[in-house]
mmCIF file of C-alpha atoms in Angstrom:
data_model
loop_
_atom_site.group_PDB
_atom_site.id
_atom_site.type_symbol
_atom_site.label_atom_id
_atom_site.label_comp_id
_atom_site.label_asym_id
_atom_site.label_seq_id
_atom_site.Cartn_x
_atom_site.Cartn_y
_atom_site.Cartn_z
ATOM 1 C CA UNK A 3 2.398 16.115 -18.922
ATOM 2 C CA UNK A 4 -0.402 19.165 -18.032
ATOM 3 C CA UNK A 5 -1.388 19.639 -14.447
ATOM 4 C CA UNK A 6 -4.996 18.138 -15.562
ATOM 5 C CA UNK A 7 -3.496 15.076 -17.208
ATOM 6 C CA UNK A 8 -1.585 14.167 -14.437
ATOM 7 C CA UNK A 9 -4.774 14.882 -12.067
ATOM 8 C CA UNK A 10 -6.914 12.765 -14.588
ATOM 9 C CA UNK A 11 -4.491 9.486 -14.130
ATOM 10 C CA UNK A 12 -4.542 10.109 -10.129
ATOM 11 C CA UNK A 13 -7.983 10.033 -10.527
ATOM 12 C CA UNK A 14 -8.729 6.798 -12.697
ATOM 13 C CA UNK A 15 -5.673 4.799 -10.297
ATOM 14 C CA UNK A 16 -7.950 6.424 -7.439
ATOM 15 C CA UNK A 17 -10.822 4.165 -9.042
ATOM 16 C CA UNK A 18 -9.135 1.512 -9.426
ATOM 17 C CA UNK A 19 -7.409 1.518 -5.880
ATOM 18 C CA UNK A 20 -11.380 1.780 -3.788
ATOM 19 C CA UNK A 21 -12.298 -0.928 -6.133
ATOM 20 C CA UNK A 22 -9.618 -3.152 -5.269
ATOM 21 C CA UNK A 23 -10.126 -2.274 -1.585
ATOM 22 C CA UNK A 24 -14.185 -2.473 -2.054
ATOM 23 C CA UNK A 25 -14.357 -6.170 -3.510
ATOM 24 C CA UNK A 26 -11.316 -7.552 -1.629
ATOM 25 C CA UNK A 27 -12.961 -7.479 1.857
ATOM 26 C CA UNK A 28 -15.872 -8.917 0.436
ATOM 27 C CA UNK A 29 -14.196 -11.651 -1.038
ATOM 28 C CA UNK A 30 -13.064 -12.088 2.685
ATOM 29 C CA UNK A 31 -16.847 -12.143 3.896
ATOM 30 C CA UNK A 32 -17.070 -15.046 1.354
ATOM 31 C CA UNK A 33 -14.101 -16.850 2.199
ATOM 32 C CA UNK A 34 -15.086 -16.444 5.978
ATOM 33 C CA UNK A 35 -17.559 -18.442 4.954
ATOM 34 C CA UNK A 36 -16.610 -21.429 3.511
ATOM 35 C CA UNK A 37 -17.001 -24.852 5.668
ATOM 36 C CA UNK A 38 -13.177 -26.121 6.789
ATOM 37 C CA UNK A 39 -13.522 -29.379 4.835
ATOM 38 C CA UNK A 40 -13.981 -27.611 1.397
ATOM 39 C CA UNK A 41 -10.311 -27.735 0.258
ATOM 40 C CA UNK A 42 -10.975 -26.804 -3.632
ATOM 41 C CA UNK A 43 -12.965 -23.195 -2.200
ATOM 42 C CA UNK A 44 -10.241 -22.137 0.006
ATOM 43 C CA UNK A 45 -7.565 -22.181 -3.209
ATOM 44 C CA UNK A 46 -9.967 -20.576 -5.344
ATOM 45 C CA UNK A 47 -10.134 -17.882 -2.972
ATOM 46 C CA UNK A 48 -6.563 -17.764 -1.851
ATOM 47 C CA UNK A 49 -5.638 -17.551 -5.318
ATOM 48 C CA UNK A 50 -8.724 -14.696 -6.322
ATOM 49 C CA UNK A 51 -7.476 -12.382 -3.133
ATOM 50 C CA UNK A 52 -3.958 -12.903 -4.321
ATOM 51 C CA UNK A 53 -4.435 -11.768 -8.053
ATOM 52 C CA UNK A 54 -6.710 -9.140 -6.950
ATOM 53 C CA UNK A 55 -4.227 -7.706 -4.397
ATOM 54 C CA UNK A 56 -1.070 -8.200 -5.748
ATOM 55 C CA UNK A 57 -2.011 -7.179 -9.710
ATOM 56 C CA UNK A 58 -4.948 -4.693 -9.156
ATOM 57 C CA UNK A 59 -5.057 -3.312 -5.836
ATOM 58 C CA UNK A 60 -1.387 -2.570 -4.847
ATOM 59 C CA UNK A 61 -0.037 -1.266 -8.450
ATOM 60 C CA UNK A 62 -3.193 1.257 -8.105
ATOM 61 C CA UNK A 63 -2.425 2.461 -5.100
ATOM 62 C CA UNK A 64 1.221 3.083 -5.741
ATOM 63 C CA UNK A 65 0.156 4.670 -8.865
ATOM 64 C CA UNK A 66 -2.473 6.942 -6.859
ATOM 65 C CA UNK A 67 0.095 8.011 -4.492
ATOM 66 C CA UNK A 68 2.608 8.315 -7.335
ATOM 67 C CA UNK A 69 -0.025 10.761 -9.496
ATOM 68 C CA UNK A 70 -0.789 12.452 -6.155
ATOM 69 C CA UNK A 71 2.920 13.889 -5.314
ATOM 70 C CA UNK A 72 3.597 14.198 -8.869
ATOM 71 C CA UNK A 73 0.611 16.985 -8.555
ATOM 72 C CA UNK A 74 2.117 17.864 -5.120
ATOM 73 C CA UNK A 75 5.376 19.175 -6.894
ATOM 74 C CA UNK A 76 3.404 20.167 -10.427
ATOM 75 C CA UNK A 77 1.190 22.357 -8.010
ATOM 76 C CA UNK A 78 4.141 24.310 -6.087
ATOM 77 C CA UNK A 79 4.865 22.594 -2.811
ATOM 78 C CA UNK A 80 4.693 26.068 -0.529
ATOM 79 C CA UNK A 81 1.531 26.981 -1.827
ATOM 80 C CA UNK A 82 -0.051 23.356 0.125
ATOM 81 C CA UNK A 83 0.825 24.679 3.698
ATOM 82 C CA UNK A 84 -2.251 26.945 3.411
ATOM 83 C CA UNK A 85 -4.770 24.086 2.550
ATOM 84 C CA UNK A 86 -5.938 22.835 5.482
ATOM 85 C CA UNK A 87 -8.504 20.533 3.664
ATOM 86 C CA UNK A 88 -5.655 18.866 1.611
ATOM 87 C CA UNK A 89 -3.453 18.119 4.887
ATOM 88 C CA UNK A 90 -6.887 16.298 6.052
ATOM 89 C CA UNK A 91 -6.670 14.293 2.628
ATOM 90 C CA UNK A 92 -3.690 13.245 3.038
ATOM 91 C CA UNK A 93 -4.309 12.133 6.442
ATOM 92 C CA UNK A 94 -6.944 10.070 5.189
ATOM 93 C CA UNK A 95 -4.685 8.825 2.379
ATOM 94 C CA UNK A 96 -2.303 7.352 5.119
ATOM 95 C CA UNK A 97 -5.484 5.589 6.821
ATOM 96 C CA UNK A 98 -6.048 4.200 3.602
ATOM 97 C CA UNK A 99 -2.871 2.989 3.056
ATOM 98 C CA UNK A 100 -3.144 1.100 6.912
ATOM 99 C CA UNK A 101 -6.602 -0.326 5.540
ATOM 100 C CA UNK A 102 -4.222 -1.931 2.788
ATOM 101 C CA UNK A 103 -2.159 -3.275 4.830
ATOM 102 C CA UNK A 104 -4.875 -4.614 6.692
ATOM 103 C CA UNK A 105 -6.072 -6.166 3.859
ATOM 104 C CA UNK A 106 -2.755 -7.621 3.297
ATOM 105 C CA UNK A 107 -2.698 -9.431 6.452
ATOM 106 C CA UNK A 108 -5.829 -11.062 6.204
ATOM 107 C CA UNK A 109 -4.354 -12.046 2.876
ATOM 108 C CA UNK A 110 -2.253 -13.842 5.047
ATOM 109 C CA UNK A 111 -4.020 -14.976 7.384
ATOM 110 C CA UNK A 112 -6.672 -16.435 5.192
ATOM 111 C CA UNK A 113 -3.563 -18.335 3.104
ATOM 112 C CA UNK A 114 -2.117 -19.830 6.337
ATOM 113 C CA UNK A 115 -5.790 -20.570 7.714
ATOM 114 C CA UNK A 116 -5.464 -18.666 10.598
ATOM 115 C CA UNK A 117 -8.167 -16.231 10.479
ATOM 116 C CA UNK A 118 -10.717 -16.158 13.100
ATOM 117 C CA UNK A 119 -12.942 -13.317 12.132
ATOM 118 C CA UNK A 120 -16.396 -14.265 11.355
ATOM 119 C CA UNK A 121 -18.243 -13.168 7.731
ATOM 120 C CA UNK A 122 -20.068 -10.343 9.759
ATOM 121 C CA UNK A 123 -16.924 -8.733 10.757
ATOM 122 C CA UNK A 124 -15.818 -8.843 7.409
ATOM 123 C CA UNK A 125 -19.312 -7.227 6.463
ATOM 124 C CA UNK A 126 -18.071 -4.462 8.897
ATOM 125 C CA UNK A 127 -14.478 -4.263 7.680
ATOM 126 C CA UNK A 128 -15.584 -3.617 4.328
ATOM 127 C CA UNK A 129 -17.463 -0.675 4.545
ATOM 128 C CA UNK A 130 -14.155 1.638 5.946
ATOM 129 C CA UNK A 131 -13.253 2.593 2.465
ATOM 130 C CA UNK A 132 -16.727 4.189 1.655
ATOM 131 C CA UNK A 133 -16.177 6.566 4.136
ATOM 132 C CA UNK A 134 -13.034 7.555 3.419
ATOM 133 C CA UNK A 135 -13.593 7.621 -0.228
ATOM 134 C CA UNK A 136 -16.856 9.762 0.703
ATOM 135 C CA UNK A 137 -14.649 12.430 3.058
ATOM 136 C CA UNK A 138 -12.062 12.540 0.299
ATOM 137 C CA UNK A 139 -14.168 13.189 -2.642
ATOM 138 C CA UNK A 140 -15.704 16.074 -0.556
ATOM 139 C CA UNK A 141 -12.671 17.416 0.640
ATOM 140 C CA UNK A 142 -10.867 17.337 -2.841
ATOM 141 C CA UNK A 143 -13.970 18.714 -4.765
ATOM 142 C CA UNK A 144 -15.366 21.635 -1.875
ATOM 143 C CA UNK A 145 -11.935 22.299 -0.548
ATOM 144 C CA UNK A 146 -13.812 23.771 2.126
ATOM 145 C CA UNK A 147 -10.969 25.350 4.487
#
């Protein structure tokens, strides 16, 4: 597979990873705020978060990370140590990958009922991936040291 191939399909698993991690927080806002009595609305949600993170959101951000060091090594690994920009990147990349994991424990949390965070910290929680999908779109297009 070319060099641009490869970087297209990191790309579109890119999409699809943000927009796994965009609308499952706010289904958490929603969930948040269901009243405790309403049985039926806490499955529908339990099983929406679950579908969305186990068959979207994780096999897209395995695939990212995949396409990424598959471009790593396509690329020539000692030629990396002089972009400063992409070792930023990939720092971001690992925050991302703690946001998921985040994600995955109020997964949890909202299966067991034991989440205590309110709708507006959800509101809160879900804007973290904007800005790191902001600073890593700039980064990866300006490459700017």
């Amino acid at each position: 597979m070319s060099y641009l191939a490869i970087k297209a399909w990191h790309l579109i698993w890119m999409v699809c990873w943000f927009a796994g991690l965009f609308y499952l927080p706010r289904l958490y806002v929603y969930h948040a705020m269901l009243p405790p009595e309403d049985g039926a609305g806490h499955e529908r949600f339990v099983l929406m978060e679950r579908k969305l993170f186990w068959g979207i959101t994780t096999p897209a951000a395995v695939l990212t990370i995949g396409f990424g060091l598959w471009l790593l090594a396509a690329g020539g690994w000692a030629l990396y140590s002089k972009m400063g920009w992409l070792h930023l990147k990939l720092a971001l990349v690992a925050l991302l990958v703690v946001y998921h994991v985040w994600c995955y424990r109020y997964l949890r949390a909202f299966r067991e009922l034991t989440n205590t965070r309110t709708h507006r910290w959800f509101r809160w929680f879900n804007e973290a991936p904007v800005i790191v999908l902001i600073a890593v779109v700039l980064l990866a297009s300006l490459k700017p040291f």
